[in-house]
Each structure stands twice: as C-alpha cells, then as structure tokens.
PDB file of C-alpha atoms in Angstrom:
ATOM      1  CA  UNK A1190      15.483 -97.304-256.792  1.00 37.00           C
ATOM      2  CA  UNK A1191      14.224 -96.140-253.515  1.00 36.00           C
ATOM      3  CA  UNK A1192      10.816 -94.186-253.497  1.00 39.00           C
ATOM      4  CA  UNK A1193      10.850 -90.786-252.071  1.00 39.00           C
ATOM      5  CA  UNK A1194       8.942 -90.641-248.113  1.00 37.00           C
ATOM      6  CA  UNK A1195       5.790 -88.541-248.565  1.00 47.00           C
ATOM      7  CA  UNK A1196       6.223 -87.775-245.138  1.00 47.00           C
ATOM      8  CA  UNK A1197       9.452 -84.976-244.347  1.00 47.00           C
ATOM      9  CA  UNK A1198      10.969 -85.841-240.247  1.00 48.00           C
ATOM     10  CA  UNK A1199      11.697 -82.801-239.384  1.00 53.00           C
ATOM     11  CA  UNK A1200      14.598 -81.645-237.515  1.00 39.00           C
ATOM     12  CA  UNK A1201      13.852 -80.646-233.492  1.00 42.00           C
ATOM     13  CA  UNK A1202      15.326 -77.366-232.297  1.00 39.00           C
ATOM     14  CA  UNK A1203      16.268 -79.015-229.237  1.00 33.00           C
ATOM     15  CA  UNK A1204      19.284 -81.207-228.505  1.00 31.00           C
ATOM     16  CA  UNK A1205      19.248 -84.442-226.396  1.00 33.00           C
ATOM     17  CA  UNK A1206      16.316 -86.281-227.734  1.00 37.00           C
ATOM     18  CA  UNK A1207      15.433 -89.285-225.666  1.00 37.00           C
ATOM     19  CA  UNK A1208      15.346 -92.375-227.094  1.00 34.00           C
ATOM     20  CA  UNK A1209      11.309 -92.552-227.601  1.00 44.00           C
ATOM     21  CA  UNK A1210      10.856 -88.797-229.015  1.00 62.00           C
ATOM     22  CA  UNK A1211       8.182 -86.359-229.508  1.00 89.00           C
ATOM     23  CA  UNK A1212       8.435 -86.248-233.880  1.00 93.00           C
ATOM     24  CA  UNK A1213       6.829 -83.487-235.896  1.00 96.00           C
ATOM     25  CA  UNK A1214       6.132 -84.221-239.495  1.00 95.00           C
ATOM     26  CA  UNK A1215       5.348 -81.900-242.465  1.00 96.00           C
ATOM     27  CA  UNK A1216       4.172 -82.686-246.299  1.00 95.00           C
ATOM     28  CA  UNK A1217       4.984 -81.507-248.434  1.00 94.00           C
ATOM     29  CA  UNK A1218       8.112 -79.532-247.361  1.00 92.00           C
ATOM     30  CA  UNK A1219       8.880 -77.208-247.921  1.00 95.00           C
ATOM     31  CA  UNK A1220       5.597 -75.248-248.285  1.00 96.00           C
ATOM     32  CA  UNK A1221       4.628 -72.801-250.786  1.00 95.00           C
ATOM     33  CA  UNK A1222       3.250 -69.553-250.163  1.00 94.00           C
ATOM     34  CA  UNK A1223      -0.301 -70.097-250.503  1.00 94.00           C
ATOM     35  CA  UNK A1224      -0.849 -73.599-250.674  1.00 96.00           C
ATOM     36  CA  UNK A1225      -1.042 -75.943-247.820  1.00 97.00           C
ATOM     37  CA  UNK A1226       0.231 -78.789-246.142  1.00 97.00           C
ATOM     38  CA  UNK A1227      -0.467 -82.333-243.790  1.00 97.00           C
ATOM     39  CA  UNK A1228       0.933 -81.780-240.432  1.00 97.00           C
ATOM     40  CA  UNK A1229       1.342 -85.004-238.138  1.00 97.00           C
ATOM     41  CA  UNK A1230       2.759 -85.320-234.656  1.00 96.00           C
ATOM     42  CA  UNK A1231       3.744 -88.468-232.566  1.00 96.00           C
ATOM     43  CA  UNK A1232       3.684 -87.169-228.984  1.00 95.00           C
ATOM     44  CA  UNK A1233       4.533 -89.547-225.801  1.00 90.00           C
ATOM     45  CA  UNK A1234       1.621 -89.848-223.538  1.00 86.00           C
ATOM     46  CA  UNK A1235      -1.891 -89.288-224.413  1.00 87.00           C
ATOM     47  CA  UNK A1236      -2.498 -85.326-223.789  1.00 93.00           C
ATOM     48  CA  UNK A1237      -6.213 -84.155-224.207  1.00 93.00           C
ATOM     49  CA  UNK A1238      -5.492 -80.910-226.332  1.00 95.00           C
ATOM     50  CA  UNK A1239      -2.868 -80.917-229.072  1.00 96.00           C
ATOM     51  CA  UNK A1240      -2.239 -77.509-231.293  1.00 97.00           C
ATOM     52  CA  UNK A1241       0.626 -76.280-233.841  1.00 97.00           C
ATOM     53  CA  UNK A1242       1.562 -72.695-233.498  1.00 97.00           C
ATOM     54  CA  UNK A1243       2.550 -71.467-237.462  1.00 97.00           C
ATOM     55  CA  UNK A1244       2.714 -67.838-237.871  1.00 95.00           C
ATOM     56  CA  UNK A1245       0.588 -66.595-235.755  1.00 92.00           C
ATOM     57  CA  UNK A1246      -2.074 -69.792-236.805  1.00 93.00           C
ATOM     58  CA  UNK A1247      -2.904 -71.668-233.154  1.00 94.00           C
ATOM     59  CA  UNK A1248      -3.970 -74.515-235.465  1.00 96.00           C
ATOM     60  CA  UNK A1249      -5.758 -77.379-233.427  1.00 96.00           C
ATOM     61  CA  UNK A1250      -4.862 -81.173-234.180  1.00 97.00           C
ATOM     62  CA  UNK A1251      -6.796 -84.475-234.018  1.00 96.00           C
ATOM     63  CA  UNK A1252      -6.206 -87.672-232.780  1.00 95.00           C
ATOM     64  CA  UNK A1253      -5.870 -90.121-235.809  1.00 95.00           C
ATOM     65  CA  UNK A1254      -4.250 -93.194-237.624  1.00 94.00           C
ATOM     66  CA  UNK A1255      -1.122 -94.393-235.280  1.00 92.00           C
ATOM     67  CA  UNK A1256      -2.117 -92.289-232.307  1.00 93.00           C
ATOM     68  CA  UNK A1257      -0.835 -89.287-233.474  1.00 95.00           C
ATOM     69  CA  UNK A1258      -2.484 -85.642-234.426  1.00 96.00           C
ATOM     70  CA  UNK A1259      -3.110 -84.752-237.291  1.00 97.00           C
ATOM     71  CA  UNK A1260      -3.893 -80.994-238.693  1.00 97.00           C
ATOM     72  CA  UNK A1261      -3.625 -78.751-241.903  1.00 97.00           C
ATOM     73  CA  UNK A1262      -1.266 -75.675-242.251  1.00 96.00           C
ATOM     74  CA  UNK A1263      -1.543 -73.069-244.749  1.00 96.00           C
ATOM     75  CA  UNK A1264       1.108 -70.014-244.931  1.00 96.00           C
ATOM     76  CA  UNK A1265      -0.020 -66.896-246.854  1.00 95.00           C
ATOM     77  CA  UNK A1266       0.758 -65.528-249.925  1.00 90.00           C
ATOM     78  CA  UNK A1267       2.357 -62.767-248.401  1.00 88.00           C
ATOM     79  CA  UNK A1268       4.365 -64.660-245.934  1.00 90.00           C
ATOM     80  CA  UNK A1269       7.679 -63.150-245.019  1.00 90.00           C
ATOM     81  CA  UNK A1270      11.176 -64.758-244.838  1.00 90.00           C
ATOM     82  CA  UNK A1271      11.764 -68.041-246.038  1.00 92.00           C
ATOM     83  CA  UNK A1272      11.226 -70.028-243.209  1.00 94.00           C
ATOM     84  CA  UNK A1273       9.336 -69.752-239.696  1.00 96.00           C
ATOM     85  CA  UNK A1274       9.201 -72.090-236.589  1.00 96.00           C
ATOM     86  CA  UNK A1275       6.096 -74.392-236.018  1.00 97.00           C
ATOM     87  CA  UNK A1276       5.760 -75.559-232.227  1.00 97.00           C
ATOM     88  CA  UNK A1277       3.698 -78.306-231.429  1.00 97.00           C
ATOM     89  CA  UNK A1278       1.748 -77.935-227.717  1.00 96.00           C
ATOM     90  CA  UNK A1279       0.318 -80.158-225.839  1.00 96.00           C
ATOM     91  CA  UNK A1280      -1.729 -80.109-222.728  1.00 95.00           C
ATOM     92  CA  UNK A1281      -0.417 -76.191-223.203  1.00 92.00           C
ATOM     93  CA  UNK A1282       3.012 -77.108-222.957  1.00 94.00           C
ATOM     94  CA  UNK A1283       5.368 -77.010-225.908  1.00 95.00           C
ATOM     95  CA  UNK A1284       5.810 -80.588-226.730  1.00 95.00           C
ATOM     96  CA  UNK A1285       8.541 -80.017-229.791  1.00 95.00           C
ATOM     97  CA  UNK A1286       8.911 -77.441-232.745  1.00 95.00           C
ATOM     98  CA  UNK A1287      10.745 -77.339-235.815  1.00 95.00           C
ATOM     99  CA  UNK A1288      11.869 -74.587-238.145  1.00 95.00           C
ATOM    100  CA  UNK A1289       9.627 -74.754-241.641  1.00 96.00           C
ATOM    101  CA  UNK A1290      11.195 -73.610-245.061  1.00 96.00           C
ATOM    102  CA  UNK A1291       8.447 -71.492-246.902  1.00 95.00           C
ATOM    103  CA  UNK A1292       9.344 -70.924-250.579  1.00 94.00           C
ATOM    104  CA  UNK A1293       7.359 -68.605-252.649  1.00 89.00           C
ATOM    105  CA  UNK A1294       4.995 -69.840-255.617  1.00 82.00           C
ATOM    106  CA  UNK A1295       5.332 -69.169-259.561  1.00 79.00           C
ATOM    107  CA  UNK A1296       1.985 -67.624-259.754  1.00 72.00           C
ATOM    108  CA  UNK A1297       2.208 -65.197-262.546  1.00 64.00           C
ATOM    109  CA  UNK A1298       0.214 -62.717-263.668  1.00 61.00           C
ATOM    110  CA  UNK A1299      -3.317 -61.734-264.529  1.00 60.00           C
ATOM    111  CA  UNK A1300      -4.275 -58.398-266.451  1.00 59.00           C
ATOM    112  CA  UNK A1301      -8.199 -57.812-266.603  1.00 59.00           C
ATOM    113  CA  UNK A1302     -10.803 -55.394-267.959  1.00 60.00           C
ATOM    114  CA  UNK A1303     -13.552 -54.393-266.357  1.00 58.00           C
ATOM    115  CA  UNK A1304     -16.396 -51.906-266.098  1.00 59.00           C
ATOM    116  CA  UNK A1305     -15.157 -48.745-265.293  1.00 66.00           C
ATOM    117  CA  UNK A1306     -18.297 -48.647-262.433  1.00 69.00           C
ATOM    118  CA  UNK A1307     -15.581 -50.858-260.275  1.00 58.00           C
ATOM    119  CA  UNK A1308     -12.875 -48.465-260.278  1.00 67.00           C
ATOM    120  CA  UNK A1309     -15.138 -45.874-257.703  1.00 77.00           C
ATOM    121  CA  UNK A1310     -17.710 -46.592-255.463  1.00 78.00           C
ATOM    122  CA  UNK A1311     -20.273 -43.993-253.894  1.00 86.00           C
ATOM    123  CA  UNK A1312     -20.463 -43.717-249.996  1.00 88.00           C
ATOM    124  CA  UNK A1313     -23.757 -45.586-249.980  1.00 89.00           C
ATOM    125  CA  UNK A1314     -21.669 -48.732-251.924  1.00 88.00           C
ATOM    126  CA  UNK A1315     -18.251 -47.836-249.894  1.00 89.00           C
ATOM    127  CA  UNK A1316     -20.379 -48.465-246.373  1.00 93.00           C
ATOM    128  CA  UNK A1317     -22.433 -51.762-247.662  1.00 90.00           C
ATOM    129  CA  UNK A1318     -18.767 -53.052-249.031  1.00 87.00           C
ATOM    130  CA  UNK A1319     -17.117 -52.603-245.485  1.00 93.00           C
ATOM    131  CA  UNK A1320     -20.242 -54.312-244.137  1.00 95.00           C
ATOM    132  CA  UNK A1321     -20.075 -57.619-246.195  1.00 93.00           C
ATOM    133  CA  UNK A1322     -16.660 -57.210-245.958  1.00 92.00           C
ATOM    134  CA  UNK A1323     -16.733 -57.654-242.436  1.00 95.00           C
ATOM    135  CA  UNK A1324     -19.326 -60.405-242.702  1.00 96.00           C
ATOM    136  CA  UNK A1325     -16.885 -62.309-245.023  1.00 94.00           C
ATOM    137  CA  UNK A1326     -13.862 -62.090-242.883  1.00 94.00           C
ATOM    138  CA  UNK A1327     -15.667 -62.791-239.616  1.00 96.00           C
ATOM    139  CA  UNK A1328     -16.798 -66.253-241.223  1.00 96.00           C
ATOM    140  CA  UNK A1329     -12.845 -66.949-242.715  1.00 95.00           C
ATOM    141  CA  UNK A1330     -11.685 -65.953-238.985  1.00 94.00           C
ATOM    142  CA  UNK A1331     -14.092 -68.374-237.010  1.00 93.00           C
ATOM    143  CA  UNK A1332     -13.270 -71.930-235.684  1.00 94.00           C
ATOM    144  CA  UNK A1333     -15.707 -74.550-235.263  1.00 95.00           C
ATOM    145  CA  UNK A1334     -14.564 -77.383-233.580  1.00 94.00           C
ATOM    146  CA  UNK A1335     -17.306 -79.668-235.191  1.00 94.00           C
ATOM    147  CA  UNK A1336     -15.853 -81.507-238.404  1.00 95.00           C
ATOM    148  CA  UNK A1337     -18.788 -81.594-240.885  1.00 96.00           C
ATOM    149  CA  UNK A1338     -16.373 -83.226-243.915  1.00 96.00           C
ATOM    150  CA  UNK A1339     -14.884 -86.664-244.649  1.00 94.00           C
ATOM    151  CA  UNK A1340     -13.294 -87.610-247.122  1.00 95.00           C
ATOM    152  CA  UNK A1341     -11.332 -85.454-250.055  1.00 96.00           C
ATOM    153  CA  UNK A1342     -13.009 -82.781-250.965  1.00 98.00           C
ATOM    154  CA  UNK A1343     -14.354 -82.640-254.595  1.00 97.00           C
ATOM    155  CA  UNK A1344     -13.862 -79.638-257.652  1.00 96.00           C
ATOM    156  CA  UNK A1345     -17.862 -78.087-257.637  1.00 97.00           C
ATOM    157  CA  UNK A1346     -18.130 -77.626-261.554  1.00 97.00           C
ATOM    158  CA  UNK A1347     -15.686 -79.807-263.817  1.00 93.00           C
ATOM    159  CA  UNK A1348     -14.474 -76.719-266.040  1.00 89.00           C
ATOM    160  CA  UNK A1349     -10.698 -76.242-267.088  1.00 90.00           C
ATOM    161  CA  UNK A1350      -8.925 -73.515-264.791  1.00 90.00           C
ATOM    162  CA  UNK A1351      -8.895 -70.237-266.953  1.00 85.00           C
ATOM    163  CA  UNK A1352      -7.257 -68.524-263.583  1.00 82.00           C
ATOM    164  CA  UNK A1353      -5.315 -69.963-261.374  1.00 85.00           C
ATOM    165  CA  UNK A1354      -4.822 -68.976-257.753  1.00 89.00           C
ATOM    166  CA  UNK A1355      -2.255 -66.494-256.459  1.00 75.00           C
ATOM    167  CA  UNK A1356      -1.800 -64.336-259.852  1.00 73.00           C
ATOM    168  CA  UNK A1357      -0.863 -60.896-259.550  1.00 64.00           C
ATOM    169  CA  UNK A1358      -4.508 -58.967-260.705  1.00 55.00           C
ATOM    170  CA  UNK A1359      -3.708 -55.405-262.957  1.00 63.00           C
ATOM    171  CA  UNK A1360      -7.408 -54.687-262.657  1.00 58.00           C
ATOM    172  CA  UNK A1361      -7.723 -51.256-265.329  1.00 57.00           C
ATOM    173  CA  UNK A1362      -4.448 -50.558-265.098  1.00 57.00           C
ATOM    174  CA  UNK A1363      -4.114 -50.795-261.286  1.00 65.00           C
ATOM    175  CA  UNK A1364      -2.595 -53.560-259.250  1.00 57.00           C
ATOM    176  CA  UNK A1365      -5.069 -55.116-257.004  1.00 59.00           C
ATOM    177  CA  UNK A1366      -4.516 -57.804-254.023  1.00 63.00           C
ATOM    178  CA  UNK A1367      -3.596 -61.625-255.437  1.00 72.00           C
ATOM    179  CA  UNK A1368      -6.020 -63.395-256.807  1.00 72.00           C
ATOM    180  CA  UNK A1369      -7.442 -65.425-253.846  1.00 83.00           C
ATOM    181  CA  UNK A1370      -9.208 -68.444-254.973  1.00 90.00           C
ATOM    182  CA  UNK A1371      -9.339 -70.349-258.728  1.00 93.00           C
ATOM    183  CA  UNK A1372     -11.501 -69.462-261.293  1.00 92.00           C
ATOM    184  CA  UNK A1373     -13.353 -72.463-262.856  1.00 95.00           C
ATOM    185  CA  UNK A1374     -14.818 -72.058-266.320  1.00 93.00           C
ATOM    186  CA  UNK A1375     -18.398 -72.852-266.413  1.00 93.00           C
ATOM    187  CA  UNK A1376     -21.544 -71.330-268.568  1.00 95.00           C
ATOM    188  CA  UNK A1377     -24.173 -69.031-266.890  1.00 96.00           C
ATOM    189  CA  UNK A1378     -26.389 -72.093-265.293  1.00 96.00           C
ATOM    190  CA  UNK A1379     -23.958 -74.300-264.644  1.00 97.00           C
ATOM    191  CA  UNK A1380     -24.548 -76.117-261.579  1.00 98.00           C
ATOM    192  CA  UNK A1381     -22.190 -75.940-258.467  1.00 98.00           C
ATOM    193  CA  UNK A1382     -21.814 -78.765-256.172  1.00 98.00           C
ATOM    194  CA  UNK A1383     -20.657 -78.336-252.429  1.00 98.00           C
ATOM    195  CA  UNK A1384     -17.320 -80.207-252.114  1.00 98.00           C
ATOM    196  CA  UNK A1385     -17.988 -81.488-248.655  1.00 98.00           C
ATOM    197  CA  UNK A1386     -20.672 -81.437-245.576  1.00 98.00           C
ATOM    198  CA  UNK A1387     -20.998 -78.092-244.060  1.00 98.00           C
ATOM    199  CA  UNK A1388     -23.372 -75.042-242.748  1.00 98.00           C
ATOM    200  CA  UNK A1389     -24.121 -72.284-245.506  1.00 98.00           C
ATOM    201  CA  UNK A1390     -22.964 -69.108-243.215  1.00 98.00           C
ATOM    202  CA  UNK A1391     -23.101 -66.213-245.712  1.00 96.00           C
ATOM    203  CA  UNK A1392     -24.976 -65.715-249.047  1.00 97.00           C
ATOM    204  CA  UNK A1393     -25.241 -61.874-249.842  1.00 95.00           C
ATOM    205  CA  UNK A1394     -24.672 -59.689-253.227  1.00 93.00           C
ATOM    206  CA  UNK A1395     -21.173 -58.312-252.860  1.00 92.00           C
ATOM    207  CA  UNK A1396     -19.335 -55.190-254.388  1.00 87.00           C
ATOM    208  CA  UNK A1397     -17.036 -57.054-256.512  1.00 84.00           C
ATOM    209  CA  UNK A1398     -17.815 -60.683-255.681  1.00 88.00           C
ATOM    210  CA  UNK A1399     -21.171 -60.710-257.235  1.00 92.00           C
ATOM    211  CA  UNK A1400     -23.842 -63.363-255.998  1.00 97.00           C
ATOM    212  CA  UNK A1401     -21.413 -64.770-253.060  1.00 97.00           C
ATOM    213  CA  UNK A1402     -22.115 -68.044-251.105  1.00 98.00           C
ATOM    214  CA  UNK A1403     -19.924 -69.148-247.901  1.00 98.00           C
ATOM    215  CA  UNK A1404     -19.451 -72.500-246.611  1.00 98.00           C
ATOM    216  CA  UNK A1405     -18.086 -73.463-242.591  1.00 98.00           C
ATOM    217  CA  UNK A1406     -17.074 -77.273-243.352  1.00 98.00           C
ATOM    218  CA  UNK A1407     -16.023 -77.098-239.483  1.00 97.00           C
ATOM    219  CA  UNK A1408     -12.392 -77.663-237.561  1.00 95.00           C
ATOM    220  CA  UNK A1409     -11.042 -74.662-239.877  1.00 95.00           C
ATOM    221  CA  UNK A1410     -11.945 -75.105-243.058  1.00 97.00           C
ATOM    222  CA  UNK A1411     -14.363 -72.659-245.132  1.00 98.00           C
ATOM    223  CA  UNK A1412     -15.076 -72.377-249.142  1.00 98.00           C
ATOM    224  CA  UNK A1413     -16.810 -69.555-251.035  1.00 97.00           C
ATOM    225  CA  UNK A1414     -17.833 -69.205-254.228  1.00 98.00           C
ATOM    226  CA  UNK A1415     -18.132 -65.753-256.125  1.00 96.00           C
ATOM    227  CA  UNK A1416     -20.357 -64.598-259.086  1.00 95.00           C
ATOM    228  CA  UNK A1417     -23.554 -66.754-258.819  1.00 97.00           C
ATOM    229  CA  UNK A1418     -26.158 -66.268-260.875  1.00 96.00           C
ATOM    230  CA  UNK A1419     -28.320 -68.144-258.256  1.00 96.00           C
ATOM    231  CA  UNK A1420     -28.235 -69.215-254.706  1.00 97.00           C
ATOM    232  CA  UNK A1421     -30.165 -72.477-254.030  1.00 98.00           C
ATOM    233  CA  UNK A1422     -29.564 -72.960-250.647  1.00 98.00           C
ATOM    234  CA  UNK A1423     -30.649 -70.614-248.006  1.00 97.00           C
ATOM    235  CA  UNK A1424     -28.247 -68.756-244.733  1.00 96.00           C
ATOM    236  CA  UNK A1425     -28.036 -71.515-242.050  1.00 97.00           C
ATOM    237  CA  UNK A1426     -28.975 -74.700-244.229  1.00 98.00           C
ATOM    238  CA  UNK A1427     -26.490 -78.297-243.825  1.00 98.00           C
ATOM    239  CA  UNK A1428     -25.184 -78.989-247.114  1.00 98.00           C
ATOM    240  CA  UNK A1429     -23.835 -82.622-247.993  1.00 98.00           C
ATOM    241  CA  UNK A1430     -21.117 -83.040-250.244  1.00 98.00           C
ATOM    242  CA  UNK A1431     -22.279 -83.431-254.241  1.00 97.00           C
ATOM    243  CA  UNK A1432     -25.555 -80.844-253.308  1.00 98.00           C
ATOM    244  CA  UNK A1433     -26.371 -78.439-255.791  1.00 98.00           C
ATOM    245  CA  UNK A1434     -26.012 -75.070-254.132  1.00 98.00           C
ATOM    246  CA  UNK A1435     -25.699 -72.432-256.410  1.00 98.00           C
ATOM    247  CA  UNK A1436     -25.291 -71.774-260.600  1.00 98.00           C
ATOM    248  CA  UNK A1437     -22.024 -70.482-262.312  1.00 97.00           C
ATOM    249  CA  UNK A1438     -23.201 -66.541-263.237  1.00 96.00           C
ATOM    250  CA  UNK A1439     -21.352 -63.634-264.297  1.00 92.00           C
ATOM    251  CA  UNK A1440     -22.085 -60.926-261.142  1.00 92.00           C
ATOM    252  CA  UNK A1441     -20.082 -58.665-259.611  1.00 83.00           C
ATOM    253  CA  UNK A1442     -16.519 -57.502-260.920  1.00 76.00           C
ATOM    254  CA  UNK A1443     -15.732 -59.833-264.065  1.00 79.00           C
ATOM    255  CA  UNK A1444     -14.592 -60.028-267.453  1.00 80.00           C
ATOM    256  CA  UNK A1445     -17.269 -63.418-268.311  1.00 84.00           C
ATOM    257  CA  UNK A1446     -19.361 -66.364-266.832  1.00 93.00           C
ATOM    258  CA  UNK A1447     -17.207 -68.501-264.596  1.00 93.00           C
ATOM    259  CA  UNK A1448     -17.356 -69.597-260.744  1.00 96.00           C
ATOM    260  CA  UNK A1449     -14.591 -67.946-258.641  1.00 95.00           C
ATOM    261  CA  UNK A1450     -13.847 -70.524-256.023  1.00 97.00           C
ATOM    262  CA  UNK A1451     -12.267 -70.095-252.737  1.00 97.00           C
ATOM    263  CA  UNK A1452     -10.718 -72.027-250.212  1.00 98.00           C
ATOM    264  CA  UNK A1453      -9.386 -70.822-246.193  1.00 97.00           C
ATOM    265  CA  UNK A1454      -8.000 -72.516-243.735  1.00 97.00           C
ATOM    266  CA  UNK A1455      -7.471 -71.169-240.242  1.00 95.00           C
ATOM    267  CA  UNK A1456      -8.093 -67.730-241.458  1.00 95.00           C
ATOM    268  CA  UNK A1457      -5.592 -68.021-244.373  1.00 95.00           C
ATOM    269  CA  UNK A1458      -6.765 -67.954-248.333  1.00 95.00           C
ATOM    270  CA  UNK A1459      -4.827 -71.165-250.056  1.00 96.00           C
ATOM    271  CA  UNK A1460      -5.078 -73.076-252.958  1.00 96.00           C
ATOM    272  CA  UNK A1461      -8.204 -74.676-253.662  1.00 96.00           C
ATOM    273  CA  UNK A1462      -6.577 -77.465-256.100  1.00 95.00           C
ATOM    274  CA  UNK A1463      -3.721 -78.279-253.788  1.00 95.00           C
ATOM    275  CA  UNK A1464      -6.319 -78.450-251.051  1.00 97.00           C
ATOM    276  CA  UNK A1465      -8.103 -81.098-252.572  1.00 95.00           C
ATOM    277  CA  UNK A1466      -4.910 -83.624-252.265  1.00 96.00           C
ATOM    278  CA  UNK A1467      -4.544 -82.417-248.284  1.00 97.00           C
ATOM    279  CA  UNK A1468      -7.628 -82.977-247.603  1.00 97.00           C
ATOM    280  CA  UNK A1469      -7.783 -86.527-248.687  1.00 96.00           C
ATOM    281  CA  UNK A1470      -4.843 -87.448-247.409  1.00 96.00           C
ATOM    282  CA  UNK A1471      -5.673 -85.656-243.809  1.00 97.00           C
ATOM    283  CA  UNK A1472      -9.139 -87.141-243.754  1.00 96.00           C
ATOM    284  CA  UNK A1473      -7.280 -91.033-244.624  1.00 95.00           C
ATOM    285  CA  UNK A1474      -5.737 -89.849-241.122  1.00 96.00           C
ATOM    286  CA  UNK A1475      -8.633 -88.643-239.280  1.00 95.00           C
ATOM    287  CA  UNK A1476     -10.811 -91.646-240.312  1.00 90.00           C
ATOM    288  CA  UNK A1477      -8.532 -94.460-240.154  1.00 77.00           C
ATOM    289  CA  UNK A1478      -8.625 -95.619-244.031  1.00 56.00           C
TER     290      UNK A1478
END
C-alpha cells in the first residue's frame, strides 16, 4: 500500500503553468479553525523577500531545505467560510496562490464556576484591564524578524490536558469568548519550562489571567502562560528553551491550580499541542535536518 504525502500540491488559480512552475504546498490540508499548518513554496529564481497573504495574515517565509520558503499559517477560530485564497509574493509580486479549505474543529464545550467578583469589575479594575489588555495584544500583534527558536518546541509542565483549546467557556451562566490556549494540570509550585529561546516581553497581574508571563520567540511566534503563582524571570530577560520561568498557581479567574498555556502566531491564537508538531517539522526546514 502506498503511504499518504504529508505534503498537499495544491491546485494554482491560474491556467497555463510552464513547464518549471512556481508550487505552493500546505500541511496539513485542509486546516482547522484554530490550529495551524507548514506552508512551503518552490519559486523560480532566487527573490530576496518571500510572504503568504492568508486572511488578512502578510505572513513572511524563509529560505530553507530545497531552496524553497518555508512559513507557518494559522486561521482563527472564528474564521468565516470554508475556504479562503493564500497568495504567495515575491519580490512584491504575486508569484502563485491557491484556494485553502478551512474546516471547523470539534472543540466542545466547557461550563465553569467562578467567583462571583469576575462577573463585574469597578472602573478602577475596568481601566487597568483595558491597559494590560492592550499590553497583551500589542505583544500578539508584533513581528520580529529575529528567530530566537530551533527546534520543536517542548510542553512547559508534563500534566494531562484537563482543557483543551477552542471550547466554548459558559463562565456563571454566561457565554464567554473560546477558550484560547490549553490548560495543563499542574500543582501550585509546579515548575514551568520555556518551550523555546525567546525575550520575556510582558509579565503583569491581569484581571482574569492571574500572574501572566509573555514570551516573543521571534519571526511570529509568541507563548503566554496564565495563573502563575510566581514569575522567575524578569520583563526583557533571553530565555533558553528548558529554563524555569515561572510556577503553576491558581491567580486570576479559575476554578483550581493549573497553567493556562497559550500559543499565537502572526497575531492569531492556535493550538498549542498541534503547534508543537509544526514547529518541528518547520524548524527540520529552516535548519536543514
């Protein structure tokens, strides 16, 4: 029997191909809502800036194994439709594009319990929540070109998944936005290791989040980690992959000790656990293993 091609050739949306193409390649395909996937293009010539346009995403890609780019994409939760074109540029011209099937995720549903305190806030807490808020989303938002990672990236406690990412949250009674990272059982104390190189950018007491630490692994890619019980790195300090940076807690918004753990890429929340699998397979790419 044949094995299955981890790597999908996608279909141009242009007719007359020559005979030594431009070739756009997703995997998996189609992708989930929420979760993300390897994207690898084999352009002719040897252009100097390479991107993939998905959903609004101007995702940059790297030169890697075979000459071609290499990137992650990640499609929201709350993508619409069920497919949306990607468009591979080069040199600021399109080079080709493809049309990507999207298919939404069996996520289920969460229903939680929590301190009634959480259900209002008082202007003073309303005004420092927009703040962090703000602090948060500039840090998912921002690009650095550096790549601080190699390699996969690694789980930062070993605990057994008691929520997965994606769920529907009924938070008292009252829906509340998808659950946007995996929750990782763990003991108050329980140390937390950083899954890869990168710069500590934020590490503030949030609203809901609790103790929160956030980590800019570079080209992309950030991670954050919710309810601490204690920070051990400081704002601005490198952190090498298997560091101990923080301790599993129970602050903020939650029903027990756990760590909440977070992964974005190019602005967009996705699966942690799936990420783990990209990533090793897109840093094999990068690094030529």
């Amino acid at each position: 029997m044949m094995r299955r091609l981890p790597w999908v050739l996608l279909l141009l949306l242009f007719v007359g191909c020559p005979a030594v193409a431009d070739t756009l390649y997703v995997s998996p395909m189609p992708i989930v809502k929420g979760r993300s996937a390897l994207v690898k293009a084999c352009l002719k010539g040897q252009p100097k800036a390479v991107a993939a346009n998905f959903l609004g995403q101007d995702i940059p890609l790297h030169k890697g194994a075979g000459g071609c780019y290499y990137g992650p994409a990640a499609v929201p939760l709350r993508a619409k439709g069920n497919s949306a074109p990607m468009r591979i540029m080069a040199d600021g011209r399109q080079a080709t594009a493809a049309k990507i099937k999207i298919i939404p995720g069996k996520y289920g549903v969460r229903r939680l319990t929590v301190s009634k305190k959480f259900d209002t806030m008082t202007d003073e807490q309303w005004r420092q929540y927009q703040h962090d808020q703000a602090l948060i989303t500039a840090a998912f938002d921002k690009y650095t070109p550096e790549r601080h990672w190699s390699g996969p990236f690694i789980r930062p406690v070993p605990g057994e998944v008691v929520s997965q990412f994606g769920r529907r949250s009924i938070v008292n009674g009252q829906e509340k936005s998808p659950h946007g990272g995996v929750d990782l059982r763990g003991d108050v104390g329980v140390p937390i290791e950083a899954p890869a190189d990168g710069l500590v950018v934020i590490l503030l007491d949030h609203y809901f989040g609790g103790k929160t630490l956030v980590v800019d692994h570079g080209q992309g890619i950030v991670t954050c980690y919710l309810h601490l019980s204690k920070a051990l790195v400081k704002q601005g300090q490198y952190v090498r992959k298997g560091d101990i940076i923080a301790e599993v807690g129970a602050s903020g918004r939650v029903t027990g000790p756990h760590l909440h753990y977070g992964v974005v890429i190019n602005g967009v929340k996705t699966d942690p656990l799936v990420w783990q699998d990209v990533s090793g397979r897109l840093a094999k790419a990068l690094e030529g293993k």
